[in-house]
């Protein structure tokens, strides 16, 4: 059973370009979370999505950042007009969320390391 | 809001030493608690979890007990190995409302042969 897949693993962009990060959840998982990890820091929540729905985007910067999880295909985190401060590791996690309540374990992908020159 | 506080690292130990990494939390309600481990250049792997008070999570020789009275979830291992060198993150998640994980800042463990 393949784990959470993220690509690319490393992404280099110049200031002002767009970065597009992809995440394929584990098979059978319909819930995706995106987190950002700045150097030497813990992970900070960005956004929580289900198929075709954004459930919680309280951690997303108000500008330049967007996320989607279409009916078909991977979840995409898009950063427009990147700046140096966007350089970080971006992790995706998925969970099955088999019940309406209770906490399902989140399984993490290997991350995408974004470097903005 | 919810928060997790971990002891600062790095923690440097000799092989076979006893390990404790302290973790305390603040939450409105009754969270589930987790320890994740991150090896260099990799993503996070779930190490263990506990979903209610007095539960003990355990895996690969690591243990942590959910202590509601002290709002703690300290990670312990009786005898560390060089291969345990990594960054350890304590985290919590609520079962209602916001389900995202709230992480501590991480504790780097270095085990010397």
mmCIF file of C-alpha atoms in Angstrom, chain B residues 7-99:
data_model
loop_
_atom_site.group_PDB
_atom_site.id
_atom_site.type_symbol
_atom_site.label_atom_id
_atom_site.label_comp_id
_atom_site.label_asym_id
_atom_site.label_seq_id
_atom_site.Cartn_x
_atom_site.Cartn_y
_atom_site.Cartn_z
ATOM 1 C CA UNK B 7 11.791 20.743 25.868
ATOM 2 C CA UNK B 8 14.397 22.457 23.771
ATOM 3 C CA UNK B 9 17.201 20.489 22.236
ATOM 4 C CA UNK B 10 19.487 19.252 21.181
ATOM 5 C CA UNK B 11 19.491 16.353 23.568
ATOM 6 C CA UNK B 12 22.775 14.477 23.362
ATOM 7 C CA UNK B 13 23.011 10.996 24.848
ATOM 8 C CA UNK B 14 25.350 8.056 24.720
ATOM 9 C CA UNK B 15 24.121 4.792 23.294
ATOM 10 C CA UNK B 16 22.041 2.745 25.770
ATOM 11 C CA UNK B 17 21.213 5.794 27.897
ATOM 12 C CA UNK B 18 17.691 6.509 29.125
ATOM 13 C CA UNK B 19 15.716 9.081 27.170
ATOM 14 C CA UNK B 20 13.018 11.484 28.318
ATOM 15 C CA UNK B 21 11.644 14.258 26.130
ATOM 16 C CA UNK B 22 9.116 16.404 27.952
ATOM 17 C CA UNK B 23 5.891 17.528 26.310
ATOM 18 C CA UNK B 24 3.031 19.500 27.839
ATOM 19 C CA UNK B 25 -0.072 20.778 26.156
ATOM 20 C CA UNK B 26 -2.855 23.315 26.488
ATOM 21 C CA UNK B 27 -6.200 22.504 24.950
ATOM 22 C CA UNK B 28 -9.859 23.315 25.348
ATOM 23 C CA UNK B 29 -11.375 19.870 25.523
ATOM 24 C CA UNK B 30 -9.838 16.428 25.323
ATOM 25 C CA UNK B 31 -7.293 16.057 22.569
ATOM 26 C CA UNK B 32 -5.593 13.020 21.136
ATOM 27 C CA UNK B 33 -1.832 13.161 21.583
ATOM 28 C CA UNK B 34 0.900 12.049 19.227
ATOM 29 C CA UNK B 35 4.632 11.705 18.891
ATOM 30 C CA UNK B 36 6.085 11.951 15.402
ATOM 31 C CA UNK B 37 9.716 11.393 14.406
ATOM 32 C CA UNK B 38 11.529 13.082 11.519
ATOM 33 C CA UNK B 39 14.778 11.673 10.192
ATOM 34 C CA UNK B 40 17.078 14.001 8.233
ATOM 35 C CA UNK B 41 15.633 14.996 4.880
ATOM 36 C CA UNK B 42 12.463 12.978 5.370
ATOM 37 C CA UNK B 43 8.843 13.498 6.277
ATOM 38 C CA UNK B 44 7.237 12.783 9.613
ATOM 39 C CA UNK B 45 6.512 9.266 10.749
ATOM 40 C CA UNK B 46 3.985 8.493 13.422
ATOM 41 C CA UNK B 47 5.792 7.004 16.391
ATOM 42 C CA UNK B 48 2.940 6.518 18.861
ATOM 43 C CA UNK B 49 -0.348 7.989 19.975
ATOM 44 C CA UNK B 50 -2.853 8.044 22.833
ATOM 45 C CA UNK B 51 -6.463 9.086 22.544
ATOM 46 C CA UNK B 52 -7.642 9.398 26.147
ATOM 47 C CA UNK B 53 -6.387 9.997 29.659
ATOM 48 C CA UNK B 54 -4.131 7.293 31.157
ATOM 49 C CA UNK B 55 -3.644 5.624 27.774
ATOM 50 C CA UNK B 56 -0.080 4.550 27.075
ATOM 51 C CA UNK B 57 1.204 4.626 23.523
ATOM 52 C CA UNK B 58 4.194 2.472 22.687
ATOM 53 C CA UNK B 59 6.248 1.555 19.639
ATOM 54 C CA UNK B 60 9.846 0.468 18.934
ATOM 55 C CA UNK B 61 10.743 0.709 22.637
ATOM 56 C CA UNK B 62 9.347 4.231 22.981
ATOM 57 C CA UNK B 63 6.503 4.943 25.393
ATOM 58 C CA UNK B 64 4.378 7.913 26.404
ATOM 59 C CA UNK B 65 1.459 8.119 28.831
ATOM 60 C CA UNK B 66 -1.402 10.602 28.467
ATOM 61 C CA UNK B 67 -1.509 12.429 31.817
ATOM 62 C CA UNK B 68 -4.582 14.613 32.039
ATOM 63 C CA UNK B 69 -3.817 15.902 35.545
ATOM 64 C CA UNK B 70 -0.461 17.302 34.467
ATOM 65 C CA UNK B 71 -1.441 17.875 30.793
ATOM 66 C CA UNK B 72 1.670 15.999 29.740
ATOM 67 C CA UNK B 73 2.733 13.336 27.250
ATOM 68 C CA UNK B 74 6.420 12.757 27.910
ATOM 69 C CA UNK B 75 8.333 10.457 25.565
ATOM 70 C CA UNK B 76 10.617 7.828 27.119
ATOM 71 C CA UNK B 77 12.908 5.059 25.964
ATOM 72 C CA UNK B 78 14.942 2.842 28.207
ATOM 73 C CA UNK B 79 17.967 2.379 25.973
ATOM 74 C CA UNK B 80 18.581 4.597 22.946
ATOM 75 C CA UNK B 81 20.497 3.620 19.836
ATOM 76 C CA UNK B 82 22.450 5.683 17.350
ATOM 77 C CA UNK B 83 19.660 5.018 14.845
ATOM 78 C CA UNK B 84 17.231 6.907 17.121
ATOM 79 C CA UNK B 85 18.977 10.173 16.243
ATOM 80 C CA UNK B 86 16.254 12.353 14.758
ATOM 81 C CA UNK B 87 13.897 15.211 15.563
ATOM 82 C CA UNK B 88 10.901 14.305 17.694
ATOM 83 C CA UNK B 89 7.644 16.259 17.544
ATOM 84 C CA UNK B 90 4.844 16.158 20.071
ATOM 85 C CA UNK B 91 1.421 17.052 18.666
ATOM 86 C CA UNK B 92 -2.247 17.170 19.536
ATOM 87 C CA UNK B 93 -5.476 17.024 17.578
ATOM 88 C CA UNK B 94 -9.050 17.586 18.606
ATOM 89 C CA UNK B 95 -11.856 15.235 17.663
ATOM 90 C CA UNK B 96 -14.291 18.048 16.953
ATOM 91 C CA UNK B 97 -13.938 21.368 15.240
ATOM 92 C CA UNK B 98 -10.467 21.951 13.902
ATOM 93 C CA UNK B 99 -8.903 18.548 13.252
#
